[in-house]
Amino acid sequence: MANITELSDKTFNDETSKGLVITDFNADWCPPCKMMNPILEKLSSNDELGDKIKFTSMNVDNNPDTPNNFGIQGIPTFIIKKDGNVVGRMVGYQPEEKFRMALEKFM
């Protein structure tokens, strides 16, 4: 996913501390996570959204600390941060239009 930055427990804070950032907490074995991948790729490549929102992703199996710190119990979970502060959260599969409208509220 070329327009989506892969994060780790070590890089999460630095990568999500400035601007508007959405992080997709996911796992390789998760069917709803896989269903979200094309939607995230499409929206992150969109000039309207991709230039205003930084799209990031974190595999919860490889990076347990950050998801634990955010109390993530189900995946996919999407955390939206603005200048380092959490401003939104979505859990589960989201249809593209609903997901886009949710993101646009923060722009």
Coordinates of N, CA, C and O in Angstrom, one line a residue:
M1 N 0.8 -1.2 0.0 CA 0.0 0.0 0.0 C 0.9 1.2 0.0 O 1.3 1.7 1.0
A2 N 1.1 1.7 -1.2 CA 2.1 2.8 -1.4 C 1.9 4.1 -0.7 O 2.8 4.7 -0.3
N3 N 0.6 4.5 -0.5 CA 0.3 5.8 0.1 C 0.0 5.7 1.6 O -0.4 6.6 2.2
I4 N 0.3 4.5 2.1 CA 0.0 4.2 3.5 C 1.3 3.9 4.2 O 2.0 2.9 3.9
T5 N 1.6 4.6 5.3 CA 2.8 4.4 6.0 C 2.6 3.3 7.1 O 1.7 3.4 7.9
E6 N 3.5 2.3 7.0 CA 3.4 1.2 8.0 C 4.1 1.7 9.3 O 5.3 2.1 9.2
L7 N 3.4 1.6 10.4 CA 4.0 2.0 11.7 C 4.3 0.8 12.6 O 3.8 -0.3 12.4
S8 N 5.2 1.1 13.5 CA 5.5 0.1 14.6 C 5.3 0.8 15.9 O 5.1 2.0 16.0
D9 N 5.5 0.0 17.0 CA 5.4 0.6 18.3 C 6.4 1.7 18.5 O 6.1 2.8 19.2
K10 N 7.6 1.6 17.9 CA 8.7 2.6 18.0 C 8.4 3.8 17.2 O 8.8 4.9 17.6
T11 N 7.7 3.7 16.1 CA 7.5 4.9 15.2 C 6.2 5.6 15.4 O 6.0 6.7 14.9
F12 N 5.3 5.0 16.1 CA 3.9 5.5 16.1 C 3.8 6.9 16.6 O 3.2 7.8 15.9
N13 N 4.4 7.3 17.7 CA 4.3 8.6 18.3 C 4.9 9.7 17.3 O 4.2 10.7 17.1
D14 N 6.0 9.4 16.8 CA 6.6 10.4 15.9 C 5.8 10.6 14.6 O 5.6 11.7 14.1
E15 N 5.3 9.5 14.1 CA 4.6 9.6 12.8 C 3.2 10.1 12.9 O 2.6 10.5 11.9
T16 N 2.6 10.2 14.1 CA 1.3 10.6 14.3 C 1.1 11.9 15.1 O 0.0 12.2 15.6
S17 N 2.2 12.6 15.3 CA 2.2 13.8 16.2 C 1.9 15.1 15.5 O 1.6 16.1 16.2
K18 N 1.9 15.1 14.2 CA 1.7 16.4 13.5 C 0.6 16.2 12.4 O 0.6 15.2 11.7
G19 N -0.3 17.2 12.3 CA -1.3 17.2 11.3 C -2.4 16.2 11.6 O -2.6 15.7 12.7
L20 N -3.2 15.9 10.5 CA -4.3 15.0 10.6 C -3.8 13.6 10.2 O -3.4 13.4 9.0
V21 N -3.9 12.6 11.0 CA -3.4 11.3 10.8 C -4.5 10.2 11.1 O -5.0 10.3 12.2
I22 N -4.7 9.3 10.3 CA -5.5 8.1 10.6 C -4.7 6.9 10.6 O -3.8 6.7 9.7
T23 N -4.8 6.1 11.7 CA -4.1 4.8 11.8 C -5.1 3.7 11.8 O -6.1 3.7 12.5
D24 N -4.8 2.7 10.9 CA -5.6 1.5 10.7 C -4.9 0.4 11.5 O -3.8 0.0 11.2
F25 N -5.5 0.0 12.7 CA -5.0 -1.1 13.5 C -5.6 -2.3 12.9 O -6.8 -2.5 12.9
N26 N -4.8 -3.3 12.5 CA -5.3 -4.5 11.7 C -4.4 -5.7 12.0 O -3.4 -5.6 12.7
A27 N -4.8 -6.8 11.3 CA -4.0 -8.0 11.3 C -4.1 -8.7 10.0 O -5.2 -8.6 9.4
D28 N -3.1 -9.5 9.6 CA -3.2 -10.2 8.3 C -4.3 -11.2 8.2 O -4.8 -11.5 7.2
W29 N -4.7 -11.8 9.3 CA -5.7 -12.9 9.4 C -7.1 -12.3 9.4 O -8.1 -13.1 9.4
C30 N -7.3 -11.0 9.5 CA -8.6 -10.4 9.8 C -9.4 -10.1 8.5 O -9.0 -9.2 7.7
P31 N -10.5 -10.8 8.2 CA -11.2 -10.6 6.9 C -11.7 -9.1 6.8 O -11.6 -8.6 5.7
P32 N -12.4 -8.5 7.8 CA -12.8 -7.1 7.7 C -11.6 -6.2 7.4 O -11.8 -5.2 6.7
C33 N -10.5 -6.5 8.0 CA -9.3 -5.7 7.7 C -8.9 -5.7 6.2 O -8.6 -4.7 5.6
K34 N -8.9 -6.9 5.7 CA -8.6 -7.1 4.3 C -9.6 -6.4 3.4 O -9.3 -5.9 2.3
M35 N -10.9 -6.4 3.8 CA -11.9 -5.7 3.0 C -11.7 -4.2 3.0 O -12.1 -3.5 2.1
M36 N -11.1 -3.7 4.1 CA -10.9 -2.2 4.2 C -9.6 -1.8 3.3 O -9.5 -0.6 3.0
N37 N -8.7 -2.7 3.1 CA -7.5 -2.3 2.3 C -7.7 -1.6 1.0 O -7.1 -0.5 0.8
P38 N -8.6 -2.1 0.1 CA -8.8 -1.3 -1.1 C -9.4 0.1 -0.9 O -9.1 1.0 -1.6
I39 N -10.3 0.2 0.1 CA -10.9 1.5 0.5 C -9.8 2.4 1.0 O -9.8 3.6 0.5
L40 N -9.0 2.0 1.9 CA -7.9 2.8 2.4 C -6.9 3.2 1.3 O -6.5 4.4 1.2
E41 N -6.6 2.3 0.4 CA -5.7 2.6 -0.7 C -6.3 3.6 -1.6 O -5.6 4.6 -2.0
K42 N -7.6 3.5 -1.9 CA -8.2 4.4 -2.8 C -8.3 5.8 -2.2 O -8.0 6.8 -2.9
L43 N -8.7 5.9 -0.9 CA -8.8 7.2 -0.3 C -7.5 7.9 -0.1 O -7.4 9.1 -0.2
S44 N -6.5 7.1 0.2 CA -5.1 7.7 0.5 C -4.5 8.2 -0.8 O -3.7 9.0 -0.8
S45 N -5.0 7.6 -2.0 CA -4.5 8.0 -3.3 C -5.3 9.2 -3.9 O -4.9 9.8 -4.8
N46 N -6.4 9.5 -3.2 CA -7.3 10.6 -3.7 C -6.6 11.9 -3.3 O -6.3 12.2 -2.2
D47 N -6.5 12.8 -4.3 CA -5.9 14.1 -4.1 C -6.6 14.9 -3.0 O -6.0 15.6 -2.2
E48 N -7.9 14.8 -3.0 CA -8.7 15.6 -2.0 C -8.4 15.2 -0.6 O -8.3 16.0 0.3
L49 N -8.3 13.9 -0.3 CA -8.1 13.4 1.0 C -6.6 13.1 1.3 O -6.1 13.5 2.4
G50 N -5.9 12.5 0.3 CA -4.5 12.1 0.5 C -3.6 13.2 0.8 O -2.5 13.0 1.4
D51 N -3.9 14.4 0.3 CA -3.0 15.6 0.6 C -3.3 16.2 2.0 O -2.5 17.0 2.5
K52 N -4.5 15.9 2.6 CA -4.8 16.5 3.8 C -4.7 15.6 5.0 O -4.7 16.0 6.1
I53 N -4.8 14.3 4.7 CA -4.8 13.3 5.8 C -3.6 12.3 5.5 O -3.5 11.8 4.4
K54 N -2.8 12.1 6.6 CA -1.8 11.1 6.5 C -2.4 9.7 6.9 O -2.9 9.6 7.9
F55 N -2.3 8.7 6.0 CA -2.8 7.4 6.2 C -1.7 6.5 6.7 O -0.6 6.4 6.1
T56 N -1.9 5.8 7.8 CA -1.0 4.9 8.4 C -1.6 3.6 8.8 O -2.9 3.5 8.9
S57 N -0.8 2.6 9.0 CA -1.3 1.3 9.3 C -0.4 0.6 10.4 O 0.8 0.8 10.3
M58 N -1.0 -0.2 11.3 CA -0.2 -0.9 12.2 C -0.8 -2.3 12.4 O -2.0 -2.5 12.7
N59 N 0.1 -3.3 12.3 CA -0.3 -4.7 12.5 C -0.2 -4.9 14.0 O 0.8 -4.8 14.6
V60 N -1.4 -5.3 14.6 CA -1.5 -5.5 16.0 C -0.7 -6.7 16.5 O -0.3 -6.7 17.7
D61 N -0.6 -7.7 15.7 CA 0.2 -8.9 16.1 C 1.7 -8.6 16.2 O 2.3 -9.2 17.1
N62 N 2.2 -7.8 15.4 CA 3.6 -7.4 15.5 C 3.9 -6.3 16.4 O 5.1 -6.1 16.8
N63 N 2.9 -5.5 16.8 CA 3.1 -4.3 17.6 C 2.0 -4.3 18.7 O 1.1 -3.6 18.6
P64 N 2.2 -5.0 19.8 CA 1.1 -5.1 20.8 C 1.0 -3.9 21.7 O 0.0 -3.6 22.3
D65 N 2.1 -3.1 21.9 CA 2.1 -2.1 22.9 C 1.2 -0.9 22.6 O 0.4 -0.5 23.4
T66 N 1.2 -0.4 21.4 CA 0.4 0.8 21.0 C -1.1 0.4 21.0 O -1.9 1.2 21.6
P67 N -1.5 -0.7 20.4 CA -2.9 -1.0 20.5 C -3.4 -1.2 22.0 O -4.5 -0.8 22.3
N68 N -2.6 -1.8 22.8 CA -2.9 -1.9 24.2 C -3.1 -0.6 24.9 O -4.0 -0.4 25.7
N69 N -2.2 0.4 24.6 CA -2.3 1.7 25.1 C -3.6 2.4 24.8 O -4.0 3.3 25.5
F70 N -4.1 2.1 23.6 CA -5.4 2.7 23.1 C -6.6 1.9 23.5 O -7.7 2.2 23.1
G71 N -6.4 0.8 24.1 CA -7.6 -0.1 24.5 C -8.2 -0.7 23.3 O -9.5 -0.9 23.4
I72 N -7.5 -1.0 22.3 CA -8.1 -1.6 21.1 C -8.4 -3.1 21.4 O -7.5 -3.9 21.7
Q73 N -9.7 -3.5 21.2 CA -10.1 -4.8 21.5 C -10.6 -5.5 20.3 O -10.7 -6.7 20.2
G74 N -11.0 -4.8 19.3 CA -11.5 -5.3 18.0 C -10.8 -4.7 16.8 O -10.4 -3.5 16.9
I75 N -10.6 -5.4 15.8 CA -10.0 -4.9 14.6 C -10.9 -5.1 13.4 O -11.7 -6.1 13.4
P76 N -10.8 -4.3 12.4 CA -10.0 -3.1 12.3 C -10.6 -2.0 13.2 O -11.8 -1.8 13.4
T77 N -9.6 -1.3 13.8 CA -10.0 0.0 14.6 C -9.2 1.1 13.9 O -8.0 0.9 13.6
F78 N -9.8 2.2 13.7 CA -9.2 3.4 13.1 C -9.2 4.5 14.1 O -10.2 4.9 14.6
I79 N -8.0 5.0 14.4 CA -7.8 6.1 15.4 C -7.4 7.3 14.5 O -6.5 7.3 13.7
I80 N -8.1 8.4 14.7 CA -7.8 9.7 14.0 C -7.2 10.6 15.0 O -7.8 10.9 16.1
K81 N -6.0 11.1 14.7 CA -5.3 12.1 15.5 C -5.1 13.4 14.8 O -4.9 13.4 13.6
K82 N -5.2 14.5 15.5 CA -4.9 15.8 15.0 C -3.9 16.4 15.9 O -4.1 16.6 17.1
D83 N -2.7 16.7 15.3 CA -1.6 17.3 16.0 C -1.3 16.5 17.3 O -1.1 17.0 18.4
G84 N -1.4 15.2 17.2 CA -1.0 14.3 18.3 C -2.1 13.9 19.3 O -2.0 13.1 20.1
N85 N -3.3 14.5 19.1 CA -4.4 14.3 20.0 C -5.5 13.4 19.3 O -5.9 13.7 18.2
V86 N -6.0 12.4 20.0 CA -7.1 11.6 19.4 C -8.3 12.4 19.3 O -8.8 13.0 20.3
V87 N -8.9 12.5 18.1 CA -10.1 13.2 17.9 C -11.2 12.3 17.4 O -12.4 12.8 17.3
G88 N -10.9 11.1 17.0 CA -12.0 10.2 16.6 C -11.5 8.8 16.6 O -10.3 8.4 16.6
R89 N -12.5 7.9 16.5 CA -12.3 6.4 16.5 C -13.4 5.8 15.8 O -14.6 6.1 16.0
M90 N -13.1 4.8 14.9 CA -14.1 4.0 14.3 C -13.7 2.5 14.4 O -12.5 2.2 14.4
V91 N -14.6 1.6 14.6 CA -14.3 0.2 14.7 C -15.1 -0.6 13.7 O -16.3 -0.4 13.5
G92 N -14.4 -1.6 13.1 CA -15.1 -2.5 12.1 C -15.1 -2.0 10.7 O -14.6 -0.9 10.4
Y93 N -15.6 -2.8 9.8 CA -15.7 -2.5 8.4 C -16.6 -1.3 8.2 O -17.6 -1.2 8.8
Q94 N -16.1 -0.4 7.4 CA -16.9 0.8 7.0 C -17.1 0.9 5.5 O -16.1 0.8 4.8
P95 N -18.3 1.0 5.0 CA -18.4 1.2 3.6 C -17.7 2.5 3.2 O -17.5 3.5 4.0
E96 N -17.2 2.5 1.9 CA -16.3 3.7 1.5 C -16.9 5.0 1.7 O -16.3 5.9 2.3
E97 N -18.2 5.2 1.3 CA -18.8 6.5 1.5 C -18.9 7.0 2.9 O -18.7 8.1 3.3
K98 N -19.3 6.1 3.8 CA -19.4 6.3 5.2 C -18.1 6.7 5.8 O -17.9 7.6 6.6
F99 N -17.1 5.9 5.4 CA -15.7 6.2 5.9 C -15.2 7.5 5.4 O -14.6 8.3 6.2
R100 N -15.4 7.9 4.2 CA -15.0 9.2 3.6 C -15.7 10.3 4.4 O -15.0 11.3 4.7
M101 N -17.0 10.2 4.6 CA -17.7 11.2 5.2 C -17.2 11.4 6.7 O -17.1 12.6 7.2
A102 N -16.9 10.3 7.3 CA -16.3 10.4 8.7 C -15.0 11.2 8.7 O -14.8 12.0 9.6
L103 N -14.2 10.9 7.7 CA -12.9 11.6 7.6 C -13.0 13.0 7.3 O -12.3 13.9 7.9
E104 N -14.0 13.4 6.4 CA -14.1 14.8 6.0 C -14.6 15.7 7.2 O -14.3 16.9 7.2
K105 N -15.2 15.1 8.2 CA -15.6 15.9 9.4 C -14.4 16.5 10.1 O -14.5 17.5 10.8
F106 N -13.2 15.8 10.0 CA -12.0 16.3 10.7 C -11.1 17.2 9.9 O -10.2 17.7 10.4
M107 N -11.5 17.4 8.6 CA -10.6 18.3 7.7 C -11.0 19.7 7.9 O -12.0 20.1 8.3

